[in-house]
Short mmCIF file of C-alpha atoms and ligand atoms in Angstrom, two decimals:
data_model
loop_
_atom_site.label_atom_id
_atom_site.label_comp_id
_atom_site.label_asym_id
_atom_site.label_seq_id
_atom_site.Cartn_x
_atom_site.Cartn_y
_atom_site.Cartn_z
CA UNK A 21 189.02 -80.17 -17.06
CA UNK A 22 187.74 -78.40 -19.87
CA UNK A 23 184.52 -76.54 -18.90
CA UNK A 24 181.29 -77.08 -21.01
CA UNK A 25 178.48 -74.38 -21.37
CA UNK A 26 175.76 -75.44 -19.37
CA UNK A 27 172.29 -74.92 -21.15
CA UNK A 28 169.72 -73.80 -19.01
CA UNK A 29 168.53 -77.09 -17.93
CA UNK A 30 171.76 -78.09 -16.70
CA UNK A 31 172.34 -75.05 -14.61
CA UNK A 32 168.85 -75.98 -13.35
CA UNK A 33 170.01 -79.66 -12.49
CA UNK A 34 173.67 -78.56 -10.84
CA UNK A 35 171.15 -76.49 -8.99
CA UNK A 36 169.24 -79.35 -7.67
CA UNK A 37 172.23 -81.64 -7.19
CA UNK A 38 173.69 -78.68 -5.00
CA UNK A 39 170.03 -78.19 -2.83
CA UNK A 40 169.40 -81.76 -2.66
CA UNK A 41 172.79 -83.10 -1.47
CA UNK A 42 172.80 -80.67 1.31
CA UNK A 43 176.50 -80.26 0.61
CA UNK A 44 177.76 -77.16 -0.61
CA UNK A 45 178.95 -78.81 -3.70
CA UNK A 46 180.02 -77.40 -6.87
CA UNK A 47 179.91 -80.08 -9.85
CA UNK A 48 181.25 -78.96 -13.49
CA UNK A 49 180.27 -81.32 -15.82
CA UNK A 50 183.25 -83.04 -18.00
CA UNK A 51 183.28 -82.53 -21.76
CA UNK A 52 180.50 -84.69 -22.87
CA UNK A 53 179.64 -85.29 -26.46
CA UNK A 54 177.30 -87.81 -27.40
CA UNK A 55 178.29 -88.71 -30.43
CA UNK A 56 181.71 -90.17 -28.97
CA UNK A 57 180.11 -92.49 -26.77
CA UNK A 58 181.38 -95.69 -27.80
CA UNK A 59 178.00 -97.31 -28.67
CA UNK A 60 177.86 -100.14 -30.67
CA UNK A 61 176.05 -100.96 -32.54
CA UNK A 62 176.20 -97.47 -34.00
CA UNK A 63 173.13 -95.67 -33.83
CA UNK A 64 171.68 -94.50 -37.31
CA UNK A 65 171.70 -90.30 -36.51
CA UNK A 66 173.28 -88.73 -32.94
CA UNK A 67 173.01 -85.08 -32.64
CA UNK A 68 175.17 -83.93 -29.54
CA UNK A 69 174.17 -81.12 -27.63
CA UNK A 70 176.88 -80.68 -25.59
CA UNK A 71 175.08 -80.82 -22.02
CA UNK A 72 175.24 -83.53 -19.26
CA UNK A 73 171.87 -85.38 -17.44
CA UNK A 74 172.88 -86.85 -14.09
CA UNK A 75 171.98 -90.25 -13.16
CA UNK A 76 171.96 -90.79 -9.37
CA UNK A 77 169.77 -91.59 -6.70
CA UNK A 78 166.99 -88.91 -7.55
CA UNK A 79 166.19 -90.41 -11.03
CA UNK A 80 163.15 -92.11 -11.57
CA UNK A 81 162.09 -94.31 -14.33
CA UNK A 82 158.22 -93.48 -15.99
CA UNK A 83 156.72 -95.91 -18.44
CA UNK A 84 153.69 -95.71 -20.69
CA UNK A 85 150.90 -97.52 -18.63
CA UNK A 86 148.78 -99.10 -21.20
CA UNK A 87 150.92 -99.83 -24.04
CA UNK A 88 151.86 -103.80 -23.56
CA UNK A 89 155.40 -104.65 -22.39
CA UNK A 90 156.68 -101.03 -21.74
CA UNK A 91 156.52 -101.15 -18.08
CA UNK A 92 158.62 -104.67 -18.42
CA UNK A 93 161.47 -102.69 -19.88
CA UNK A 94 161.42 -100.10 -17.61
CA UNK A 95 161.87 -102.63 -14.91
CA UNK A 96 164.38 -104.34 -17.04
CA UNK A 97 166.14 -100.90 -16.98
CA UNK A 98 165.81 -100.38 -13.41
CA UNK A 99 167.41 -103.56 -12.57
CA UNK A 100 170.35 -103.01 -14.79
CA UNK A 101 171.09 -100.23 -13.65
CA UNK A 102 170.98 -101.01 -9.85
CA UNK A 103 173.84 -103.73 -10.94
CA UNK A 104 175.81 -101.51 -12.26
CA UNK A 105 175.57 -98.33 -10.20
CA UNK A 106 174.17 -99.37 -7.26
CA UNK A 107 171.29 -96.97 -7.75
CA UNK A 108 167.46 -98.27 -6.72
CA UNK A 109 165.44 -96.21 -9.54
CA UNK A 110 161.61 -96.33 -9.01
CA UNK A 111 159.67 -97.56 -11.59
CA UNK A 112 155.98 -95.72 -12.31
CA UNK A 113 155.87 -94.96 -8.82
CA UNK A 114 153.98 -92.43 -7.01
CA UNK A 115 156.06 -92.48 -3.75
CA UNK A 116 157.36 -89.34 -2.37
CA UNK A 117 160.75 -90.28 -3.06
CA UNK A 118 162.33 -86.74 -4.09
CA UNK A 119 162.46 -86.96 -8.22
CA UNK A 120 164.90 -84.42 -10.04
CA UNK A 121 165.45 -86.50 -13.11
CA UNK A 122 163.25 -88.68 -15.28
CA UNK A 123 163.69 -91.68 -17.99
CA UNK A 124 160.51 -92.01 -19.34
CA UNK A 125 159.84 -95.05 -21.87
CA UNK A 126 157.00 -93.83 -24.39
CA UNK A 127 154.39 -95.67 -26.67
CA UNK A 128 155.26 -93.44 -29.91
CA UNK A 129 152.25 -91.96 -31.37
CA UNK A 130 154.51 -91.09 -34.84
CA UNK A 131 155.04 -94.08 -37.26
CA UNK A 132 159.00 -94.49 -36.95
CA UNK A 133 159.05 -96.65 -39.52
CA UNK A 134 160.12 -99.78 -38.14
CA UNK A 135 159.18 -102.00 -35.24
CA UNK A 136 162.58 -102.02 -33.45
CA UNK A 137 163.18 -98.20 -33.73
CA UNK A 138 163.28 -95.79 -31.18
CA UNK A 139 164.27 -91.70 -30.84
CA UNK A 140 165.94 -90.94 -27.63
CA UNK A 141 165.92 -87.27 -26.95
CA UNK A 142 168.35 -86.53 -23.60
CA UNK A 143 168.45 -83.02 -21.96
CA UNK A 144 169.49 -81.47 -18.59
CA UNK A 145 166.68 -83.19 -16.86
CA UNK A 146 164.91 -86.12 -18.72
CA UNK A 147 165.84 -88.85 -20.94
CA UNK A 148 163.00 -89.56 -23.37
CA UNK A 149 162.47 -92.66 -25.38
CA UNK A 150 160.09 -93.09 -27.44
CA UNK A 151 159.28 -96.42 -29.50
CA UNK A 152 156.36 -98.02 -31.00
CA UNK A 153 156.82 -101.62 -29.91
CA UNK A 154 158.34 -102.74 -26.64
CA UNK A 155 160.87 -104.37 -28.91
CA UNK A 156 161.72 -100.93 -29.93
CA UNK A 157 161.96 -99.39 -26.53
CA UNK A 158 164.16 -102.42 -25.45
CA UNK A 159 166.80 -102.05 -28.23
CA UNK A 160 166.64 -98.16 -26.67
CA UNK A 161 167.08 -98.81 -22.99
CA UNK A 162 170.24 -100.74 -24.37
CA UNK A 163 171.57 -97.53 -25.72
CA UNK A 164 170.97 -96.04 -22.57
CA UNK A 165 172.43 -98.68 -20.57
CA UNK A 166 175.74 -97.72 -22.88
CA UNK A 167 175.62 -94.61 -22.13
CA UNK A 168 175.73 -94.62 -18.75
CA UNK A 169 179.53 -94.88 -17.78
CA UNK A 170 180.97 -98.03 -15.95
CA UNK A 171 182.39 -95.93 -13.03
CA UNK A 172 180.54 -92.80 -11.30
CA UNK A 173 181.99 -89.62 -12.43
CA UNK A 174 182.28 -88.63 -8.77
CA UNK A 175 183.39 -91.44 -6.53
CA UNK A 176 184.05 -89.12 -3.50
CA UNK A 177 180.80 -88.67 -2.39
CA UNK A 178 178.27 -90.47 -0.89
CA UNK A 179 175.56 -89.50 -3.48
CA UNK A 180 177.33 -90.50 -6.75
CA UNK A 181 176.83 -89.27 -10.46
CA UNK A 182 176.54 -90.61 -13.68
CA UNK A 183 176.95 -88.20 -16.40
CA UNK A 184 174.83 -88.70 -19.64
CA UNK A 185 175.71 -86.67 -22.69
CA UNK A 186 172.95 -84.72 -23.94
CA UNK A 187 171.25 -84.65 -27.62
CA UNK A 188 169.00 -86.78 -29.65
CA UNK A 189 169.45 -90.55 -30.95
CA UNK A 190 167.72 -91.81 -33.99
CA UNK A 191 167.92 -95.56 -34.66
CA UNK A 192 166.73 -98.03 -36.39
CA UNK A 193 168.07 -101.59 -37.63
CA UNK A 194 169.06 -102.43 -41.33
CA UNK A 195 168.19 -105.99 -40.84
CA UNK A 196 165.21 -107.48 -39.16
CA UNK A 197 167.16 -110.81 -38.15
CA UNK A 198 170.46 -110.51 -36.12
CA UNK A 199 171.39 -114.02 -34.53
CA UNK A 200 173.69 -115.84 -33.55
CA UNK A 201 173.61 -119.57 -33.91
CA UNK A 202 174.96 -121.96 -30.83
CA UNK A 203 175.37 -125.71 -31.51
CA UNK A 204 174.42 -127.46 -28.03
CA UNK A 205 175.07 -130.79 -30.42
CA UNK A 206 178.51 -131.49 -30.55
CA UNK A 207 178.76 -130.41 -26.97
CA UNK A 208 176.24 -129.48 -24.55
CA UNK A 209 175.80 -126.06 -22.77
CA UNK A 210 174.07 -125.82 -19.59
CA UNK A 211 170.61 -123.23 -18.97
CA UNK A 212 172.81 -121.22 -16.99
CA UNK A 213 175.35 -120.79 -20.02
CA UNK A 214 172.87 -120.05 -22.31
CA UNK A 215 171.37 -117.24 -20.36
CA UNK A 216 174.69 -115.62 -19.34
CA UNK A 217 174.94 -115.78 -23.35
CA UNK A 218 171.66 -114.14 -24.17
CA UNK A 219 171.88 -111.38 -21.86
CA UNK A 220 175.02 -110.20 -22.90
CA UNK A 221 173.97 -110.67 -26.45
CA UNK A 222 170.69 -108.27 -25.98
CA UNK A 223 173.13 -105.49 -24.83
CA UNK A 224 174.36 -105.46 -28.40
CA UNK A 225 170.86 -105.53 -29.87
CA UNK A 226 170.64 -109.08 -31.12
CA UNK A 227 167.42 -110.36 -31.77
CA UNK A 228 167.53 -113.94 -32.69
CA UNK A 229 168.91 -116.95 -30.97
CA UNK A 230 169.10 -119.98 -33.36
CA UNK A 231 169.97 -123.57 -31.34
CA UNK A 232 171.28 -126.10 -32.94
CA UNK A 233 169.73 -129.05 -31.01
CA UNK A 234 170.38 -132.06 -33.05
CA UNK A 235 173.13 -133.42 -34.97
CA UNK A 236 175.05 -136.85 -35.17
CA UNK A 237 176.67 -136.54 -32.00
CA UNK A 238 173.42 -135.73 -29.84
CA UNK A 239 169.89 -135.03 -29.30
CA UNK A 240 169.07 -132.24 -26.87
CA UNK A 241 165.62 -131.61 -26.96
CA UNK A 242 163.26 -133.64 -24.83
CA UNK A 243 160.33 -134.96 -27.29
CA UNK A 244 157.78 -136.58 -24.94
CA UNK A 245 156.29 -138.77 -27.74
CA UNK A 246 159.85 -140.40 -28.52
CA UNK A 247 161.84 -140.45 -25.51
CA UNK A 248 164.74 -142.27 -26.36
CA UNK A 249 165.91 -139.51 -28.32
CA UNK A 250 167.03 -137.89 -25.40
CA UNK A 251 167.78 -140.94 -23.01
CA UNK A 252 169.98 -142.58 -25.66
CA UNK A 253 171.02 -140.10 -27.99
CA UNK A 254 171.42 -137.25 -25.30
CA UNK A 255 173.69 -139.21 -23.73
CA UNK A 256 176.95 -138.35 -25.48
CA UNK A 257 179.08 -135.56 -26.91
CA UNK A 258 182.02 -134.92 -29.01
CA UNK A 259 185.57 -136.65 -27.49
CA UNK A 260 183.44 -138.92 -25.19
CA UNK A 261 182.11 -136.27 -22.58
CA UNK A 262 178.89 -136.48 -20.85
CA UNK A 263 176.14 -135.29 -23.22
CA UNK A 264 173.02 -133.50 -21.86
CA UNK A 265 169.71 -132.25 -22.80
CA UNK A 266 166.87 -129.70 -22.01
CA UNK A 267 163.96 -131.17 -20.95
CA UNK A 268 160.55 -129.22 -22.20
CA UNK A 269 160.44 -127.22 -18.84
CA UNK A 270 164.01 -126.06 -19.39
CA UNK A 271 163.79 -125.28 -22.66
CA UNK A 272 160.80 -123.10 -22.13
CA UNK A 273 162.81 -121.48 -19.74
CA UNK A 274 165.68 -120.37 -21.96
CA UNK A 275 162.74 -118.84 -24.56
CA UNK A 276 161.11 -116.81 -21.48
CA UNK A 277 164.60 -115.63 -20.56
CA UNK A 278 165.15 -114.67 -24.20
CA UNK A 279 161.51 -113.21 -24.40
CA UNK A 280 162.18 -110.77 -21.71
CA UNK A 281 165.42 -109.45 -23.76
CA UNK A 282 163.11 -109.75 -27.06
CA UNK A 283 165.17 -112.33 -28.46
CA UNK A 284 163.73 -115.02 -30.45
CA UNK A 285 164.77 -118.45 -30.12
CA UNK A 286 165.13 -120.30 -33.22
CA UNK A 287 164.87 -124.14 -32.87
CA UNK A 288 166.69 -126.22 -35.57
CA UNK A 289 166.14 -130.19 -36.35
CA UNK A 290 168.77 -131.07 -38.54
CA UNK A 291 167.50 -133.30 -41.31
CA UNK A 292 167.88 -135.79 -43.26
CA UNK A 293 171.38 -135.75 -42.62
CA UNK A 294 173.59 -135.25 -39.37
CA UNK A 295 170.72 -137.72 -37.82
CA UNK A 296 172.90 -140.43 -36.15
CA UNK A 297 171.60 -139.72 -33.15
CA UNK A 298 168.26 -139.94 -33.76
CA UNK A 299 168.80 -143.23 -35.35
CA UNK A 300 170.76 -144.96 -32.86
CA UNK A 301 167.68 -144.03 -30.55
CA UNK A 302 165.20 -145.40 -33.17
CA UNK A 303 166.68 -147.61 -35.41
CA UNK A 304 163.93 -147.84 -37.67
CA UNK A 305 164.58 -144.37 -38.91
CA UNK A 306 167.59 -144.35 -40.96
CA UNK A 307 165.70 -147.74 -43.06
CA UNK A 308 168.80 -149.80 -43.85
CA UNK A 309 168.38 -152.14 -41.43
CA UNK A 310 171.18 -151.27 -39.62
CA UNK A 311 171.48 -149.86 -35.70
CA UNK A 312 174.08 -147.42 -36.00
CA UNK A 313 175.99 -146.80 -32.71
CA UNK A 314 176.55 -143.50 -30.73
CA UNK A 315 178.90 -141.07 -32.08
CA UNK A 316 181.50 -138.90 -30.48
CA UNK A 317 184.06 -138.02 -33.98
CA UNK A 318 183.49 -135.16 -35.75
CA UNK A 319 183.12 -136.10 -39.25
CA UNK A 320 180.08 -135.31 -41.10
CA UNK A 321 177.73 -136.09 -43.98
CA UNK A 322 177.41 -139.82 -43.12
CA UNK A 323 173.70 -140.13 -41.67
CA UNK A 324 170.33 -139.87 -43.46
CA UNK A 325 166.85 -140.62 -42.37
CA UNK A 326 164.79 -142.85 -44.63
CA UNK A 327 163.15 -140.48 -46.58
CA UNK A 328 160.36 -143.07 -48.17
CA UNK A 329 158.97 -143.93 -44.42
CA UNK A 330 155.89 -142.90 -43.18
CA UNK A 331 157.21 -143.60 -39.94
CA UNK A 332 159.84 -141.09 -40.67
CA UNK A 333 157.15 -138.49 -41.23
CA UNK A 334 155.09 -139.34 -38.25
CA UNK A 335 158.50 -138.77 -36.33
CA UNK A 336 159.22 -135.41 -38.09
CA UNK A 337 156.02 -134.38 -37.48
CA UNK A 338 155.39 -135.38 -33.71
CA UNK A 339 159.18 -133.23 -33.32
CA UNK A 340 157.72 -130.10 -35.33
CA UNK A 341 154.64 -130.28 -33.13
CA UNK A 342 156.05 -130.81 -29.94
CA UNK A 343 158.80 -127.89 -30.37
CA UNK A 344 156.59 -125.63 -32.59
CA UNK A 345 154.42 -125.42 -29.14
CA UNK A 346 157.19 -124.44 -27.01
CA UNK A 347 158.61 -122.05 -29.48
CA UNK A 348 156.62 -118.80 -29.58
CA UNK A 349 158.51 -117.47 -32.71
CA UNK A 350 157.61 -117.77 -36.05
CA UNK A 351 160.63 -119.69 -37.84
CA UNK A 352 161.52 -123.73 -37.48
CA UNK A 353 164.96 -124.38 -39.03
CA UNK A 354 165.03 -127.81 -40.64
CA UNK A 355 168.74 -127.76 -41.24
CA UNK A 356 169.12 -129.73 -44.82
CA UNK A 357 172.81 -129.54 -44.77
CA UNK A 358 175.70 -131.90 -46.06
CA UNK A 359 173.31 -135.14 -46.46
CA UNK A 360 175.99 -136.66 -48.64
CA UNK A 361 174.37 -140.01 -48.45
CA UNK A 362 170.69 -138.75 -49.11
CA UNK A 363 169.85 -139.47 -53.30
CA UNK A 364 169.36 -136.06 -54.54
CA UNK A 365 165.47 -137.26 -55.60
CA UNK A 366 165.04 -138.21 -51.89
CA UNK A 367 166.54 -135.17 -50.38
CA UNK A 368 163.99 -133.11 -52.57
CA UNK A 369 161.17 -135.08 -51.32
CA UNK A 370 162.22 -135.29 -47.81
CA UNK A 371 162.28 -131.36 -47.79
CA UNK A 372 159.19 -130.59 -50.03
CA UNK A 373 157.37 -132.91 -47.56
CA UNK A 374 159.19 -131.73 -44.12
CA UNK A 375 158.18 -128.08 -45.48
CA UNK A 376 154.69 -128.70 -45.47
CA UNK A 377 154.64 -129.92 -42.15
CA UNK A 378 156.53 -127.07 -41.07
CA UNK A 379 154.00 -124.87 -42.38
CA UNK A 380 150.84 -126.86 -40.57
CA UNK A 381 152.45 -125.93 -37.45
CA UNK A 382 152.65 -122.40 -38.26
CA UNK A 383 156.42 -121.96 -38.81
CA UNK A 384 158.38 -120.38 -41.57
CA UNK A 385 161.06 -122.42 -42.66
CA UNK A 386 164.62 -122.01 -42.30
CA UNK A 387 167.04 -124.49 -43.92
CA UNK A 388 170.60 -124.20 -44.50
CA UNK A 389 171.71 -122.90 -48.30
CA UNK A 390 171.29 -126.97 -50.05
CA UNK A 391 167.24 -126.47 -49.45
CA UNK A 392 167.17 -123.90 -52.25
CA UNK A 393 167.70 -126.73 -55.04
CA UNK A 394 164.06 -128.61 -53.72
CA UNK A 395 160.72 -127.19 -54.62
CA UNK A 396 159.57 -125.07 -51.55
CA UNK A 397 158.04 -122.11 -51.22
CA UNK A 398 159.03 -118.50 -51.14
CA UNK A 399 157.82 -117.94 -48.26
CA UNK A 400 161.01 -120.36 -46.77
CA UNK A 401 164.59 -119.25 -45.95
CA UNK A 402 167.63 -120.15 -47.29
CA UNK A 403 170.42 -119.78 -45.11
CA UNK A 404 173.70 -119.21 -47.01
CA UNK A 405 177.22 -120.59 -45.46
CA UNK A 406 178.70 -122.18 -48.31
CA UNK A 407 177.26 -121.64 -51.70
CA UNK A 408 176.53 -118.35 -53.59
CA UNK A 409 174.96 -120.65 -56.31
CA UNK A 410 172.63 -121.45 -53.70
CA UNK A 411 172.25 -117.97 -52.43
CA UNK A 412 171.47 -116.99 -56.11
CA UNK A 413 168.72 -120.30 -56.88
CA UNK A 414 166.76 -119.34 -53.41
CA UNK A 415 166.79 -115.92 -54.71
CA UNK A 416 165.33 -116.48 -58.17
CA UNK A 417 162.92 -118.19 -56.48
CA UNK A 418 161.38 -115.33 -54.07
CA UNK A 419 162.98 -116.87 -51.03
CA UNK A 420 164.63 -114.13 -48.27
CA UNK A 421 168.20 -115.41 -47.36
CA UNK A 422 170.09 -115.41 -44.44
CA UNK A 423 173.95 -114.48 -44.54
CA UNK A 424 176.25 -116.40 -42.68
CA UNK A 425 179.45 -117.18 -45.38
CA UNK A 426 181.59 -119.03 -43.37
CA UNK A 427 184.84 -117.36 -44.30
CA UNK A 428 183.40 -114.25 -42.58
CA UNK A 429 180.89 -115.09 -40.05
CA UNK A 430 181.41 -118.58 -38.78
CA UNK A 431 182.55 -117.98 -34.80
CA UNK A 432 184.20 -121.52 -35.08
CA UNK A 433 186.98 -120.58 -37.21
CA UNK A 434 190.00 -120.06 -35.45
CA UNK A 435 191.48 -116.21 -35.35
CA UNK A 436 194.85 -117.14 -36.13
CA UNK A 437 197.05 -120.12 -35.98
CA UNK A 438 197.76 -119.41 -32.35
CA UNK A 439 194.24 -120.32 -31.43
CA UNK A 440 193.36 -122.45 -28.49
CA UNK A 441 189.90 -123.55 -29.90
CA UNK A 442 188.56 -123.56 -33.57
CA UNK A 443 188.58 -124.58 -36.65
CA UNK A 444 190.22 -123.77 -39.98
CA UNK A 445 188.47 -125.22 -43.03
CA UNK A 446 186.69 -121.54 -43.76
CA UNK A 447 190.66 -120.01 -42.86
CA UNK A 448 191.64 -117.89 -39.86
CA UNK A 449 188.72 -115.00 -38.70
CA UNK A 450 190.92 -112.67 -37.09
CA UNK A 451 188.50 -109.70 -35.15
CA UNK A 452 188.93 -107.43 -38.05
CA UNK A 453 188.31 -109.53 -41.08
CA UNK A 454 185.14 -110.57 -38.79
CA UNK A 455 183.97 -106.94 -39.25
CA UNK A 456 185.68 -105.75 -42.33
CA UNK A 457 183.10 -106.91 -44.92
CA UNK A 458 179.84 -106.24 -46.67
CA UNK A 459 176.85 -108.26 -46.14
CA UNK A 460 175.14 -105.48 -48.00
CA UNK A 461 176.70 -106.03 -51.23
CA UNK A 462 176.73 -110.12 -50.90
CA UNK A 463 172.96 -109.79 -52.30
CA UNK A 464 170.67 -106.92 -52.75
CA UNK A 465 169.07 -105.89 -49.53
CA UNK A 466 165.39 -106.45 -50.06
CA UNK A 467 166.71 -110.35 -50.73
CA UNK A 468 168.17 -110.40 -47.46
CA UNK A 469 166.25 -110.82 -43.90
CA UNK A 470 169.55 -110.47 -41.72
CA UNK A 471 172.69 -112.29 -40.65
CA UNK A 472 173.44 -115.25 -38.81
CA UNK A 473 176.80 -115.92 -37.03
CA UNK A 474 177.16 -119.76 -36.11
CA UNK A 475 179.27 -121.37 -33.48
CA UNK A 476 179.79 -125.05 -33.89
CA UNK A 477 181.44 -126.39 -30.99
CA UNK A 478 183.44 -129.37 -32.14
CA UNK A 479 186.13 -127.88 -30.27
CA UNK A 480 184.43 -126.01 -27.32
CA UNK A 481 183.02 -127.67 -24.17
CA UNK A 482 182.45 -124.84 -21.71
CA UNK A 483 181.24 -121.78 -21.41
CA UNK A 484 184.63 -120.21 -21.21
CA UNK A 485 185.97 -121.78 -24.12
CA UNK A 486 182.19 -120.37 -25.78
CA UNK A 487 183.25 -116.74 -24.75
CA UNK A 488 186.45 -117.07 -26.25
CA UNK A 489 185.48 -117.85 -29.70
CA UNK A 490 182.18 -115.44 -29.40
CA UNK A 491 183.66 -112.33 -28.05
CA UNK A 492 184.47 -110.53 -29.40
CA UNK A 493 183.74 -111.25 -32.57
CA UNK A 494 179.86 -111.33 -32.26
CA UNK A 495 179.67 -108.25 -30.83
CA UNK A 496 180.87 -107.11 -34.85
CA UNK A 497 178.73 -109.20 -36.23
CA UNK A 498 175.58 -107.39 -34.14
CA UNK A 499 176.93 -103.97 -35.60
CA UNK A 500 176.56 -105.39 -39.17
CA UNK A 501 173.23 -106.42 -39.00
CA UNK A 502 172.26 -103.39 -37.27
CA UNK A 503 174.21 -100.73 -38.49
CA UNK A 504 174.25 -99.23 -42.08
CA UNK A 505 177.22 -99.26 -44.29
CA UNK A 506 177.93 -95.44 -44.34
CA UNK A 507 177.90 -95.58 -40.45
CA UNK A 508 180.72 -98.52 -40.05
CA UNK A 509 184.38 -98.00 -40.29
CA UNK A 510 187.06 -100.34 -38.48
CA UNK A 511 189.21 -97.83 -37.10
CA UNK A 512 186.30 -95.95 -35.36
CA UNK A 513 184.92 -99.49 -34.57
CA UNK A 514 188.03 -100.79 -32.82
CA UNK A 515 188.30 -98.19 -30.38
CA UNK A 516 184.61 -98.48 -29.49
CA UNK A 517 185.00 -101.90 -29.00
CA UNK A 518 187.77 -101.71 -26.82
CA UNK A 519 185.52 -99.52 -24.65
CA UNK A 520 183.66 -102.83 -24.18
CA UNK A 521 186.39 -104.31 -21.94
CA UNK A 522 184.79 -103.32 -18.55
CA UNK A 523 181.71 -104.09 -19.30
CA UNK A 524 182.72 -107.78 -20.43
CA UNK A 525 184.95 -107.63 -17.52
CA UNK A 526 181.90 -106.80 -15.21
CA UNK A 527 179.82 -109.65 -16.76
CA UNK A 528 182.90 -111.97 -16.34
CA UNK A 529 182.94 -112.49 -20.14
CA UNK A 530 185.99 -114.37 -20.57
CA UNK A 531 186.60 -112.58 -24.50
CA UNK A 532 189.52 -113.15 -26.66
CA UNK A 533 191.87 -110.24 -26.30
CA UNK A 534 192.09 -109.68 -29.83
CA UNK A 535 195.97 -108.42 -30.67
CA UNK A 536 194.30 -106.00 -33.40
CA UNK A 537 192.33 -103.83 -30.83
CA UNK A 538 194.24 -101.44 -28.28
CA UNK A 539 192.47 -102.82 -25.45
CA UNK A 540 194.12 -99.77 -22.97
CA UNK A 541 192.61 -97.18 -25.39
CA UNK A 542 189.53 -97.60 -23.63
CA UNK A 543 187.60 -96.76 -20.39
CA UNK A 544 189.08 -93.79 -19.10
CA UNK A 545 186.52 -92.67 -16.93
CA UNK A 546 186.03 -88.83 -16.78
CA UNK A 547 185.78 -87.00 -13.27
CA UNK A 548 183.42 -84.70 -12.31
CA UNK A 549 185.46 -81.70 -10.53
CA UNK A 550 183.96 -81.34 -7.12
CA UNK A 551 184.72 -79.02 -4.46
CA UNK A 552 182.96 -79.81 -1.26
C1 LIG B 625 179.94 -127.37 -41.72
S1 LIG B 625 178.03 -125.10 -41.71
C2 LIG B 625 178.35 -127.75 -40.94
C3 LIG B 625 178.46 -128.25 -39.43
C4 LIG B 625 180.02 -128.12 -38.97
C5 LIG B 625 180.16 -127.09 -39.54
C6 LIG B 625 181.74 -126.54 -38.43
C7 LIG B 625 177.05 -126.41 -41.69
C8 LIG B 625 175.44 -126.16 -41.93
N1 LIG B 625 177.25 -127.75 -41.61
O1 LIG B 625 178.31 -129.53 -39.48
O2 LIG B 625 179.69 -128.01 -37.49
O3 LIG B 625 180.96 -127.06 -40.56
O4 LIG B 625 182.54 -125.53 -39.01
#
């Protein structure tokens, strides 16, 4: 085992460990290098200083008390450390427990330039995390979590130690919107499924979860003023399975669970197309005099709302009002894709009118890229999935764009021809193809709000199947959204990704063991050299 040169604080720490354990233990730190710790997303700047911080039962967490949300971030970290290591670290506790190393989470006095930016300064006896907001602090503690080895470095003792390498990290995201979308309409997923997914996404600094809550095959959110939407429209899903929906209380539970992870839920009600389930519930909505039937197939583009009906706008307003009140985030997604049976002039009229309703309830409208062809404001956002021309039209209108190019960023595309689930209309997307592209060269950075990787659910009906398509690719999208291009490199990333296996397995995530990753390259725990 190579020795490292111990700096003064490490020597002090070493002495403390020996003393505190009141055993004659001599600990040699393994060689630790902060710059080689398999972090995802890769941070902006890392400076390693070659020492080690000992996380053990004599570590305590302190946080700024008056800065909103900081103490909650400290408690979240303490919980996650307990689940990983069994250590119970006190948070802002004045109690008399012996404390030898400190993790302090501080409201930063200087401007870090970005609300999610953070700085970490790790020495032999302290980890100092500075951020301007609780969101920044929360991103920073994900880095701390990732720096804690999955196994303690010294397994032969009753006082195990987890060694974190010393140095500095300055970090901030390149895009403010780093999302994944889940289609809960084609197949429904439970509150528990969503919580499991959200918790893992937050470890990789994803900050928005876009929920596709309605489509031809199912309406999934309770709207109190239009109860048949879920009573009738929520009863089916693709393939004849049983459907389901979130009550408003359940949706709020998801919103709050996500908010504790500084993840914003972006609700989508897809209109005027993709509305068969709504029109089955209330046949007046489609305006063609026919009562449609519940639909369990996968074709798209056959349904529309009646864009010239006051009842339809009353319906839209009720839905936007109720759902906006439950969604504290700034965005409301109106869909707007594949309205193949809506006349062009009707589509334009509809989107223009719905944009005003969304704004009336204090939200910023997002729509799939087709909405760029209407007369909407520059404050609305186009989500590009299919058409570069629509992206350019949106930019010409001064709108911001969210990037979701289907041939790179669709989580529902098969990895290859042998994939158990998924579609392939946009091509196969193996794990390397998902990572090796440049959102930065798609459009100038100032026009791009960020990235969203959609997971459509025609071919998946439970959390195992969801995880098969999402992992490991969504981890790569998290990095594309956070890390600048000059810090990204596939050969380096694939080793960092291999090192996520132990975490994913501990979280019981059934990821696809992509053959382009050497999963055995990761997770070699370094052991401390201890002599009793
Ligand atoms: C296209 S992407 C759709 C969805 C499908 C998806 C399947 C988009 C805006 N519309 O309705 O589920 O393809 O990959």
